[in-house]
Short mmCIF file of C-alpha atoms and ligand atoms in Angstrom, two decimals:
data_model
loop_
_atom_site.label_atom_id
_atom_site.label_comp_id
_atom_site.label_asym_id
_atom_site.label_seq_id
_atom_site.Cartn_x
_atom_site.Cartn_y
_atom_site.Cartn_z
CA UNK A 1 -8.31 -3.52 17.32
CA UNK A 2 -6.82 -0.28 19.46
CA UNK A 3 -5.66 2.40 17.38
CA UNK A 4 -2.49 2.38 19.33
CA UNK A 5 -2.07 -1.24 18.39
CA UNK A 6 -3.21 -0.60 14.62
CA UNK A 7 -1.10 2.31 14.40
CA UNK A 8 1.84 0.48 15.82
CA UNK A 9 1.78 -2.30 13.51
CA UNK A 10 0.88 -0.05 10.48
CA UNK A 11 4.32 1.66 11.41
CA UNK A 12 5.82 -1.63 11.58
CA UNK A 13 4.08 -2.75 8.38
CA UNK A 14 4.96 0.72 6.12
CA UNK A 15 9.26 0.25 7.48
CA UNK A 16 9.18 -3.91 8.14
CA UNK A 17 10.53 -5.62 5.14
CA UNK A 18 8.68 -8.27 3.59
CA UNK A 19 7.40 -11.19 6.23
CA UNK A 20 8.63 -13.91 3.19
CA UNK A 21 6.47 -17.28 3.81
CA UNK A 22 7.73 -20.23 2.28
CA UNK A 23 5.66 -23.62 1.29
CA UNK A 24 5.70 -25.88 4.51
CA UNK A 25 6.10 -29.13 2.46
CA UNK A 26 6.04 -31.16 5.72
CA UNK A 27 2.69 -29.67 6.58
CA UNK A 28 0.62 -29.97 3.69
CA UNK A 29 -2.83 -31.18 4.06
CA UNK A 30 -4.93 -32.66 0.96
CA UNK A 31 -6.85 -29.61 -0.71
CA UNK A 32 -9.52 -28.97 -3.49
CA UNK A 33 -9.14 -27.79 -6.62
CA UNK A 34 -11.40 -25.35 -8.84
CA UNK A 35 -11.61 -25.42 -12.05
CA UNK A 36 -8.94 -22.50 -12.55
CA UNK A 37 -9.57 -23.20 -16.69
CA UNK A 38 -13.02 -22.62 -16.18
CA UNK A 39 -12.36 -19.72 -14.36
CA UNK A 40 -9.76 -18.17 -17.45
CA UNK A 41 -12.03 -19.17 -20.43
CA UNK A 42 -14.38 -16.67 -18.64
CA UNK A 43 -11.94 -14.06 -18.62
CA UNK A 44 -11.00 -13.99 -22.09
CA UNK A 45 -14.13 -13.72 -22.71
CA UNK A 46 -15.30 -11.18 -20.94
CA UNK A 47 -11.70 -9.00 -22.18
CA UNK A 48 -14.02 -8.37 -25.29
CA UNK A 49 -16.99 -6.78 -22.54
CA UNK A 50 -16.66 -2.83 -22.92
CA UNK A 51 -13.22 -3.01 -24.38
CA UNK A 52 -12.65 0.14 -26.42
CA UNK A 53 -9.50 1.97 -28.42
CA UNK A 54 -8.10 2.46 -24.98
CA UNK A 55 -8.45 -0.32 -23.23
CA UNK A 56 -11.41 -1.71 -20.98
CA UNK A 57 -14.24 0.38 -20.42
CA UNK A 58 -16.57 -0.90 -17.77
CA UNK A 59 -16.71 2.11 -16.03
CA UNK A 60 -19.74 2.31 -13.12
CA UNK A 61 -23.24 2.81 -14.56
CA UNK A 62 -22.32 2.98 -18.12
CA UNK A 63 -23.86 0.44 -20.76
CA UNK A 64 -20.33 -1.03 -20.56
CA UNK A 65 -20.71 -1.84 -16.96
CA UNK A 66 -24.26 -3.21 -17.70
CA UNK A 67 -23.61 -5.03 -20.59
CA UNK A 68 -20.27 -6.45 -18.04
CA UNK A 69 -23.01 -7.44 -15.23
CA UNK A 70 -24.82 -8.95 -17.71
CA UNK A 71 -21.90 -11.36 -18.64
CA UNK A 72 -21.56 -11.98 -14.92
CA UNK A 73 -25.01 -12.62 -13.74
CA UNK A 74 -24.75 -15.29 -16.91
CA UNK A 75 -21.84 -17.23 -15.30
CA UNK A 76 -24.18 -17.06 -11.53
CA UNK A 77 -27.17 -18.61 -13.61
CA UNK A 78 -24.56 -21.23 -15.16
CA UNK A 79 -23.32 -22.05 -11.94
CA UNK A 80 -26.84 -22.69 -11.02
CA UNK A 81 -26.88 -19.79 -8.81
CA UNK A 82 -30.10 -17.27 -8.38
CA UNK A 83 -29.22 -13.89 -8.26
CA UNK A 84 -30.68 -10.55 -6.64
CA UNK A 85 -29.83 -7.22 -7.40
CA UNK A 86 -29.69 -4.99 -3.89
CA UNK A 87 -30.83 -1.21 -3.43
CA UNK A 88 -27.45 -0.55 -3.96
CA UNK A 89 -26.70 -2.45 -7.48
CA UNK A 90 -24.77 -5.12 -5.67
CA UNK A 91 -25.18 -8.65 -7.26
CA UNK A 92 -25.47 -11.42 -4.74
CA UNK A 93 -26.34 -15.19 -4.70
CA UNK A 94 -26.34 -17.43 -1.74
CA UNK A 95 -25.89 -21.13 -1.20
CA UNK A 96 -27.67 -22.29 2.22
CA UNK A 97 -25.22 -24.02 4.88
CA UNK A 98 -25.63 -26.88 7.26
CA UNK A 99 -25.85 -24.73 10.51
CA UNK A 100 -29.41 -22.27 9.37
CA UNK A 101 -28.90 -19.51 12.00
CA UNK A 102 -25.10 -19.18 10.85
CA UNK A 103 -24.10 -16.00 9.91
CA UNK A 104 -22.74 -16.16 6.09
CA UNK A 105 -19.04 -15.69 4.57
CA UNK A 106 -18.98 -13.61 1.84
CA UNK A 107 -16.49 -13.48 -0.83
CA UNK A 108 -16.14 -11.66 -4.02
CA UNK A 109 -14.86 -8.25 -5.73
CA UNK A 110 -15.88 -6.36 -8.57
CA UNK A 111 -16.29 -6.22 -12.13
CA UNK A 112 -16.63 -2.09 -13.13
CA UNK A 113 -13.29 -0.50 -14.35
CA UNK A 114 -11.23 2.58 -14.48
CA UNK A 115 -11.19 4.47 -17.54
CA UNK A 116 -8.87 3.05 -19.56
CA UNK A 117 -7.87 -0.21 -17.85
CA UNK A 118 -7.52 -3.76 -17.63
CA UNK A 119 -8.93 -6.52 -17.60
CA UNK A 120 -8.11 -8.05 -14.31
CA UNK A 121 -8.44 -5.51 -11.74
CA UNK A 122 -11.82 -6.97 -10.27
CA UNK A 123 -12.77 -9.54 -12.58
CA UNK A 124 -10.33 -12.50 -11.24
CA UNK A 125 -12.10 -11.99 -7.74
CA UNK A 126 -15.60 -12.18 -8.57
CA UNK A 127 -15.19 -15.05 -11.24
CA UNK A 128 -13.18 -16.79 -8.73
CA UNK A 129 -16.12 -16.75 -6.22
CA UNK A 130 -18.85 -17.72 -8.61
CA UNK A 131 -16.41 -20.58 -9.26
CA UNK A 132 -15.96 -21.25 -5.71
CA UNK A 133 -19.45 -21.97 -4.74
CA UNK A 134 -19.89 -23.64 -8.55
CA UNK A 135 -17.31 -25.67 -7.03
CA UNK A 136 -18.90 -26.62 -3.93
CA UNK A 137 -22.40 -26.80 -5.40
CA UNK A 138 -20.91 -29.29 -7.74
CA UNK A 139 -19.20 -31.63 -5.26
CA UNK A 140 -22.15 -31.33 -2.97
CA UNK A 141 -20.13 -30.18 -0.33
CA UNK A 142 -21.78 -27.81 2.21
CA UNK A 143 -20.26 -25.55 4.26
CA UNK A 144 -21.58 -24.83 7.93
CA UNK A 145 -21.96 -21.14 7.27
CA UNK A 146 -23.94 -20.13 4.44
CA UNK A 147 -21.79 -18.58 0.99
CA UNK A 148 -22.75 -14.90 -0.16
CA UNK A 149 -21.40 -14.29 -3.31
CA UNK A 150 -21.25 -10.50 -3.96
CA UNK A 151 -20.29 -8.80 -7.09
CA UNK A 152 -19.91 -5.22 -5.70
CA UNK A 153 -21.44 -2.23 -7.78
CA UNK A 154 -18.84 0.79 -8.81
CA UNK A 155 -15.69 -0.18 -6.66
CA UNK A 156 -13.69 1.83 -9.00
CA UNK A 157 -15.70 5.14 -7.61
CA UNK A 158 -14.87 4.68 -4.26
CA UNK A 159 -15.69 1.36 -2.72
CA UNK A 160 -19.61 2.56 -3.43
CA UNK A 161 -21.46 -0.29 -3.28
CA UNK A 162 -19.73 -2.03 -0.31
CA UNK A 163 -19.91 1.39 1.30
CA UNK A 164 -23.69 1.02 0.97
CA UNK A 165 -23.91 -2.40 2.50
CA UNK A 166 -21.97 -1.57 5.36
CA UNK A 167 -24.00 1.47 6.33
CA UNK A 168 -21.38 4.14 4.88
CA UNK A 169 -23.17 5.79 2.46
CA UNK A 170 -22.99 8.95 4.19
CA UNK A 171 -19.09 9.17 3.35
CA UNK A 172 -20.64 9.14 -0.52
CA UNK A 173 -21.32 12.38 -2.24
CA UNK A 174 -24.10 10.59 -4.02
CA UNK A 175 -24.38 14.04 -6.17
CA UNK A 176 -20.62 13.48 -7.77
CA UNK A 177 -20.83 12.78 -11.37
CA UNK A 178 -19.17 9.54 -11.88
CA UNK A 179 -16.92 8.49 -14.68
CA UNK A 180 -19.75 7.77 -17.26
CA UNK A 181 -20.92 11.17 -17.02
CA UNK A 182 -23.93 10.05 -14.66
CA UNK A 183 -24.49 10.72 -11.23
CA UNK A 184 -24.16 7.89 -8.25
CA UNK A 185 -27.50 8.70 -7.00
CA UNK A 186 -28.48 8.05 -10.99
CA UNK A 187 -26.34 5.68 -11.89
CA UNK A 188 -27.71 2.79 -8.97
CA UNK A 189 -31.12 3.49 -10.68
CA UNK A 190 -29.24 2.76 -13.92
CA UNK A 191 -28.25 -0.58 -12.49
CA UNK A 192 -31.38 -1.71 -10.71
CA UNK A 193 -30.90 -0.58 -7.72
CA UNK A 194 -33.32 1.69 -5.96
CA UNK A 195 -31.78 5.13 -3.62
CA UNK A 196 -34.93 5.23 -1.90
CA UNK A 197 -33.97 2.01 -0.29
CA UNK A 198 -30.78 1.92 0.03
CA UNK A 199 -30.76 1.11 4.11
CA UNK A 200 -32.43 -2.38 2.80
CA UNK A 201 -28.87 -2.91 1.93
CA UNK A 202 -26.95 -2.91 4.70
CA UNK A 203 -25.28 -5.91 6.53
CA UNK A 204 -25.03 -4.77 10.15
CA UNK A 205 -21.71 -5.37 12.34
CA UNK A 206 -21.62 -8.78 13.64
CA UNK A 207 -23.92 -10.07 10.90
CA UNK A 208 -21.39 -11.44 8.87
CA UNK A 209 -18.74 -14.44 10.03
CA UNK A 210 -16.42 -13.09 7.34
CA UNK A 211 -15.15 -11.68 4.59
CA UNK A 212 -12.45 -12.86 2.01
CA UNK A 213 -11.51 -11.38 -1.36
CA UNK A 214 -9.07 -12.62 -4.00
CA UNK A 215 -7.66 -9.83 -6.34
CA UNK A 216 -4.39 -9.12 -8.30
CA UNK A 217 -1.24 -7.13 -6.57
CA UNK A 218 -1.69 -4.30 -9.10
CA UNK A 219 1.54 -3.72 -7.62
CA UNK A 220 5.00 -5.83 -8.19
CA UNK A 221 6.30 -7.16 -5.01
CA UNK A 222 5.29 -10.69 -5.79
CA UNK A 223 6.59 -11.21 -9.10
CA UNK A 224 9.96 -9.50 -7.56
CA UNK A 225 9.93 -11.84 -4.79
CA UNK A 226 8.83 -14.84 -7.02
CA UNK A 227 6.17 -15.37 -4.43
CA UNK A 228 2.99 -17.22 -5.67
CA UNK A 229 0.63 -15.96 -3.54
CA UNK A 230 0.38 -12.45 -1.39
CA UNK A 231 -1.64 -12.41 2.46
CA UNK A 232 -2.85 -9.13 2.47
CA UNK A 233 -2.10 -7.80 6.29
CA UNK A 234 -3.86 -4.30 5.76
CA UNK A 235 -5.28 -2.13 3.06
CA UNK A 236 -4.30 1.61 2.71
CA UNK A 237 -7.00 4.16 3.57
CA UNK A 238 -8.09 7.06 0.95
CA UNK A 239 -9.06 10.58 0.71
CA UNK A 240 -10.46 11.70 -2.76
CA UNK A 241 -11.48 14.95 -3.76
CA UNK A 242 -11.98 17.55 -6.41
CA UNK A 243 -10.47 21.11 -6.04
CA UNK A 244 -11.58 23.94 -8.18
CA UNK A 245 -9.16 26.69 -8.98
CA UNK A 246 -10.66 30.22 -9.94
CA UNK A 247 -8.53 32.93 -11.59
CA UNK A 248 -10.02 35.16 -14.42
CA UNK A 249 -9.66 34.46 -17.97
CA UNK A 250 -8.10 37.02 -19.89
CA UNK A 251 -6.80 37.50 -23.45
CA UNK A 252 -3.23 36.01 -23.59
CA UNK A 253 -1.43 38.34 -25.62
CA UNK A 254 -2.66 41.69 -24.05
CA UNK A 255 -2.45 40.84 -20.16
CA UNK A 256 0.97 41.71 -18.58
CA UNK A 257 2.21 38.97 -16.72
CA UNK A 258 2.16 40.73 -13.19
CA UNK A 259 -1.68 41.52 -13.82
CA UNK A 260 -2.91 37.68 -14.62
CA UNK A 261 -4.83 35.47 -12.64
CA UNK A 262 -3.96 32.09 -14.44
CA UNK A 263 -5.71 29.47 -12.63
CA UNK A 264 -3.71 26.20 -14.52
CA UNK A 265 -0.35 27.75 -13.41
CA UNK A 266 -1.73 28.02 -9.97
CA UNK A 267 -2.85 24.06 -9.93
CA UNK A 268 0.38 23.23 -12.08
CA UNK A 269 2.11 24.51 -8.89
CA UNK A 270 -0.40 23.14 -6.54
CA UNK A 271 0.54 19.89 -8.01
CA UNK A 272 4.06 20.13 -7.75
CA UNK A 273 3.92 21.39 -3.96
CA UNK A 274 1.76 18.42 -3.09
CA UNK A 275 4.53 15.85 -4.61
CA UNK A 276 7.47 17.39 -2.61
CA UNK A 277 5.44 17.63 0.56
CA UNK A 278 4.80 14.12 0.67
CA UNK A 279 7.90 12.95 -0.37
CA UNK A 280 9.74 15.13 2.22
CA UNK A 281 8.67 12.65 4.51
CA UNK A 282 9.37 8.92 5.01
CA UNK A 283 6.79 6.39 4.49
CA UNK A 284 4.57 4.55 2.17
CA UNK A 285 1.91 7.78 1.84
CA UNK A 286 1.26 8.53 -2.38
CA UNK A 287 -0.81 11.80 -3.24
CA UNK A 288 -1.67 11.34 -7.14
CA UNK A 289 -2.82 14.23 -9.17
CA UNK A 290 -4.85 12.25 -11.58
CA UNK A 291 -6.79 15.09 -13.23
CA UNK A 292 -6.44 18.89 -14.45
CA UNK A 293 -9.26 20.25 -16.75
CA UNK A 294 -8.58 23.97 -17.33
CA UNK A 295 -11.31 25.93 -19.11
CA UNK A 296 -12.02 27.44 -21.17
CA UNK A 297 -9.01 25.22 -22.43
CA UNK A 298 -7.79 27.55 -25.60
CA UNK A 299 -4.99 28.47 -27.07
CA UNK A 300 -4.65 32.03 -26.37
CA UNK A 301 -6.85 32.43 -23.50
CA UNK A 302 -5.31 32.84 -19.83
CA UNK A 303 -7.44 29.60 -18.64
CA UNK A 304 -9.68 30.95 -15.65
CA UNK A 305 -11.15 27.64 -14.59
CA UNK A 306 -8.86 24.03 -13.69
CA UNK A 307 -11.06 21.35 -12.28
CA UNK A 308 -8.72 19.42 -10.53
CA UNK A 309 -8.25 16.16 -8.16
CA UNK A 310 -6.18 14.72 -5.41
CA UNK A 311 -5.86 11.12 -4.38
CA UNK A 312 -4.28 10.52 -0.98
CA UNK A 313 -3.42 7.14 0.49
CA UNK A 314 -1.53 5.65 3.85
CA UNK A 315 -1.89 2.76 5.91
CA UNK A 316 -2.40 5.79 9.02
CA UNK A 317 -5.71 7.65 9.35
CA UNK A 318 -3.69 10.64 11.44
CA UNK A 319 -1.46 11.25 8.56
CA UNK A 320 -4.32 11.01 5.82
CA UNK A 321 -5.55 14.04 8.50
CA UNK A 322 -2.44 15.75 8.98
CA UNK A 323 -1.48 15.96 4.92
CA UNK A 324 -5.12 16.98 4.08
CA UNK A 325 -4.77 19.99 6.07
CA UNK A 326 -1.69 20.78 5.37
CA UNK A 327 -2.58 20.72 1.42
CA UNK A 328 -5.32 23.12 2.20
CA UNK A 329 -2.92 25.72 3.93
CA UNK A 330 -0.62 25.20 0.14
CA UNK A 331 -3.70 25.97 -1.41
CA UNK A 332 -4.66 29.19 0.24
CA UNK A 333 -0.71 30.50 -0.24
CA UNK A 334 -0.41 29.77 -4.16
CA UNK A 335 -4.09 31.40 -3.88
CA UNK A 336 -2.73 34.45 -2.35
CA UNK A 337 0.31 34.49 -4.69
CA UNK A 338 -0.95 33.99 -7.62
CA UNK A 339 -4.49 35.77 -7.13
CA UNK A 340 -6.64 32.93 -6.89
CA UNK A 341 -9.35 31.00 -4.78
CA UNK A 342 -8.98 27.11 -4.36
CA UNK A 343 -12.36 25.18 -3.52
CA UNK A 344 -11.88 21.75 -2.46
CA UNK A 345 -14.85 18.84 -2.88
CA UNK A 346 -14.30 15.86 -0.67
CA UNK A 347 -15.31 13.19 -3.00
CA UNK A 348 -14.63 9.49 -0.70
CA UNK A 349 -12.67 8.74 2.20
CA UNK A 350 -12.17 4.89 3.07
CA UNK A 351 -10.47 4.29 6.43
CA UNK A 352 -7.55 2.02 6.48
CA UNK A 353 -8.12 -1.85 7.49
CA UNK A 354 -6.56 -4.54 9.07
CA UNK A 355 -6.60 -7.91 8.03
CA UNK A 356 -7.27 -10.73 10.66
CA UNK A 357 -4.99 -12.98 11.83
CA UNK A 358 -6.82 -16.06 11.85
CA UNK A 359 -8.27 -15.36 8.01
CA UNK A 360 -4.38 -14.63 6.81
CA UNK A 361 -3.35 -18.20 9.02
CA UNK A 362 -6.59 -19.79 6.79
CA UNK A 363 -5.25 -18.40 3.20
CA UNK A 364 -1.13 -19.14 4.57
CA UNK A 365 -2.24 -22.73 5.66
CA UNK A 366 -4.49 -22.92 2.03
CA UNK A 367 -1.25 -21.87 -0.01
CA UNK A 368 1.24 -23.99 1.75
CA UNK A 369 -1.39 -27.21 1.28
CA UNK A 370 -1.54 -26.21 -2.39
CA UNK A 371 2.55 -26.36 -2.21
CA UNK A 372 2.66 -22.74 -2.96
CA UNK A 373 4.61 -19.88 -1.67
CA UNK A 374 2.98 -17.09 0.11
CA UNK A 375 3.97 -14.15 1.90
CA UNK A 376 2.35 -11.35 4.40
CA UNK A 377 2.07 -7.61 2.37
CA UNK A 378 -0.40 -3.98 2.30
CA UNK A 379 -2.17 -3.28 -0.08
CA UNK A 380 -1.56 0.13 -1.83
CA UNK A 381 -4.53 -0.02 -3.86
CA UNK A 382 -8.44 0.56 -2.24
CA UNK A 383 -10.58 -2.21 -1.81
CA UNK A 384 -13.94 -3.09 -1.07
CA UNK A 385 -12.82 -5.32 1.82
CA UNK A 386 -11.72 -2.66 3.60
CA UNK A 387 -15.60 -1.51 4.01
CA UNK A 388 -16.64 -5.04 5.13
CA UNK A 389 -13.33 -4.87 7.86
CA UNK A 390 -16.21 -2.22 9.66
CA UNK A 391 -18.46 -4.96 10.22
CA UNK A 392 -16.95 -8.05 10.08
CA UNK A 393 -13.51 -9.75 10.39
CA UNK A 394 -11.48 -9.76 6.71
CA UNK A 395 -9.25 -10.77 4.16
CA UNK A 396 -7.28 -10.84 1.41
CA UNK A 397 -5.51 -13.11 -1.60
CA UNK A 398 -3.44 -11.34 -4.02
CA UNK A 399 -1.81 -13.00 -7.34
CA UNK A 400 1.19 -11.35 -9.02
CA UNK A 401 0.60 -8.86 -11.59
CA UNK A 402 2.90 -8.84 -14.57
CA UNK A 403 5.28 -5.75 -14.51
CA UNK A 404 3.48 -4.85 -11.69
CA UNK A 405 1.05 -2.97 -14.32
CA UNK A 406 -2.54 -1.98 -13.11
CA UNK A 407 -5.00 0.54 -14.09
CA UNK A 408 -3.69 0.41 -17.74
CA UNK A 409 -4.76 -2.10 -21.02
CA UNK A 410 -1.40 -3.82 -20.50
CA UNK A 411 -2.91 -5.40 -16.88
CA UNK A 412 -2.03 -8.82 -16.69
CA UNK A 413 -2.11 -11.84 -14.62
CA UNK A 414 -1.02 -15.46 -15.57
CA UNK A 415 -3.45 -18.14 -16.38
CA UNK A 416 -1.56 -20.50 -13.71
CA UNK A 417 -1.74 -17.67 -10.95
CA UNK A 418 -5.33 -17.26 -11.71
CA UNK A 419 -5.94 -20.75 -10.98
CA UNK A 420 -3.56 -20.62 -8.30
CA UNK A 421 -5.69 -17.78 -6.82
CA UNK A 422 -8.65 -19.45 -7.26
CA UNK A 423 -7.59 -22.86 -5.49
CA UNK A 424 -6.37 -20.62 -2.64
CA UNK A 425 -9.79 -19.06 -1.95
CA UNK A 426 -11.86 -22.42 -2.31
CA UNK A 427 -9.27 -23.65 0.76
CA UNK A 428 -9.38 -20.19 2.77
CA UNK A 429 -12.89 -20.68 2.50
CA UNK A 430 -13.17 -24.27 3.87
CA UNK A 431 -10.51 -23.14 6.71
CA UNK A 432 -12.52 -20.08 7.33
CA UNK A 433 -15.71 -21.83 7.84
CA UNK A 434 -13.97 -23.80 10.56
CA UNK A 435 -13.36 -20.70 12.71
O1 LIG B 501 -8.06 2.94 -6.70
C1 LIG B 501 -7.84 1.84 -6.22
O2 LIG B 501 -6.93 1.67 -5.46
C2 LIG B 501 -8.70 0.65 -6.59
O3 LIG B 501 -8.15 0.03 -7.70
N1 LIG B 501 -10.06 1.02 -6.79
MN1 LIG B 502 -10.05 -3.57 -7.80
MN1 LIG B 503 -8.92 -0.65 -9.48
#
């Protein structure tokens, strides 16, 4: 797609209101049905995988995450479903197709988690495509294109192991300590994978027929809207990084106040000056201030260290660009003012993506034939389609999330939506491998 084009219809996307979709009851054509229980049962189980005090725990490369890819590669081997592990930690099992030189769809999602979180956030989409070709195997009916089923290794870190099998590893600082205290380049040792390898991994552009991923909203347009079922029409792109502020600890009671360097009130106002500089402006661009780790973190001790973080999102790669650089320049002033240096650490960037028209037609057409309501929306949160949208066309299905809650123990989806979710993918499937 041209940029212009993209850019035009992201502009149209971020100000259009909602494109609402309702169930063509005239139209409906005779679909499958999963086994959404099936599907559920394996959910509540797995809520008691790396659940802690705070919530759910899988975070990438931890023994939460492997005892969580455990659970999963159980559920491929009840399917009846061999599994491989690729250089990257991905998890993948194929079922062949009637056409042999076809290129494969691939569906699934992830199951690692955020510190913290839910249960959902990953989970529904890869136990909806193990059930999806569990399905299939079990009706014996076989798709033209061959199925990949891909559980993808440490989403929640930055899309890492899709980035990997789309030949993006160089936008990975591999040398960034991830959430359970490991490294990446450790941590896809941790999981089988193998660093020295990891070009074995990657799926080249035009390899792939196409991609299609369920997931929840994490977001609450569709329970607001009372819509069953969102199309997801493009997927936000994301800048991560970590900034280091140096000042110069000094004792607290002794220092006058014009002769400190206090690096957490220089990030406190770093933080604040990011919020109001992109809120000045309209749009759908968030900049989230997730961390702030002063050291050395005591009571009466003017902190000379904050390890701090940024996480900015919009649907437009020249804005990402424009309010990076423009949150340097902030940096460099509240430096000067306040007698500090500001180091910043680009973590990940993931560029926006598109969804394709005829894949969002495949999962409209599978909703309305299920006699449920659908309608077009972005996606604010970062997913690992939008690494397979460099190399192949993609996709995809969202189910409401309670309260619109993500990222947080209280994540929840419906049992009936999951199923719903599920069905929807088994059709988009069947349409897509029509195309
Ligand atoms: O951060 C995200 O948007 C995703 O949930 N990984
Ligand atoms: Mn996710
Ligand atoms: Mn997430």
């Amino acid at each position: 797609m041209q940029r212009r084009e993209f850019l035009s219809r992201s502009a149209a996307l971020a100000s259009a209101p909602m494109i609402l979709r309702h169930a063509g009851a005239s139209r409906r054509v005779t679909a499958l049905h999963a086994d959404g229980a099936r599907v559920n049962e394996w959910l509540s189980r797995f809520d008691q995988v790396g659940r802690s005090a705070g919530g759910i725990n899988r975070v990438a490369y931890s023994d939460a995450d492997l005892a969580g890819r455990r659970f999963t590669q159980q559920l491929f081997a009840d399917a009846g479903l061999a599994t491989r592990v690729d250089a990257a930690g991905n998890i993948w099992a194929r079922i062949d197709g009637s056409q042999r030189d076809a290129t494969p769809i691939i569906i699934g999602s992830h199951v690692d988690s955020v510190t913290d979180g839910g249960n959902f956030d990953g989970p529904v989409g890869s136990f909806a495509a193990i059930e999806v070709a569990r399905t299939l195997k079990e009706r014996g009916e076989a798709l033209q294109h061959p199925l990949d089923v891909v559980v993808w290794a440490n989403e929640e870190g930055g899309t890492v192991g899709s980035k990997c099998a789309v030949g993006e590893v160089a936008t990975v600082n591999l040398d960034a300590v991830a959430r359970s205290g490991v490294s990446i380049r450790e941590g896809i040792g941790r999981i089988g994978g193998d660093i020295a390898r990891l070009e074995t991994a990657v799926r080249r552009k035009g390899s792939v027929h196409c991609y299609l991923e369920l997931h929840i909203e994490q977001g609450g347009t569709l329970e607001r809207t009372g819509r069953d079922i969102g199309t997801v029409i493009g997927i936000v792109g994301l800048r991560w990084y970590t900034v280091t502020v140096t000042g110069f600890a000094n004792h607290a009671g002794t220092t006058p106040m014009d002769q400190r360097q206090d690096a957490l009130l220089a990030a406190s106002k770093f933080a604040v000056a990011l919020n109001e500089t992109v809120r000045a402006e309209p749009g759908r661009q968030v900049v989230t201030v997730g961390r702030m780790i002063p050291s050395p973190n005591t009571q009466n001790v003017i902190p000379g260290r904050v390890e701090t973080s940024i996480d900015l999102r919009d649907l437009d790669e020249a804005k990402l660009d424009r309010f990076a650089a423009r949150f340097r320049q902030i940096a460099s002033e509240i430096g000067q003012s306040t007698g500090t240096t500001f180091e910043f650490q680009e973590l990940i960037r993931s560029k926006p993506a598109m969804s394709d028209d005829r894949l969002m037609a495949a999962i409209d057409a599978s909703a309305d034939s299920l006699g449920l309501s659908s309608q077009r929306m972005p996606s604010g949160a970062g997913h690992d389609a939008q690494e397979l949208g460099l190399i192949c066309p993609m996709a995809m299905i969202f189910v409401p999330s309670v309260g619109g809650i993500s990222h947080s123990p209280r994540e929840f989806t419906k049992a009936k939506d999951v199923a719903n979710g599920v069905d929807v993918l088994l059709n988009a499937v069947r349409r897509a491998d029509t195309l």
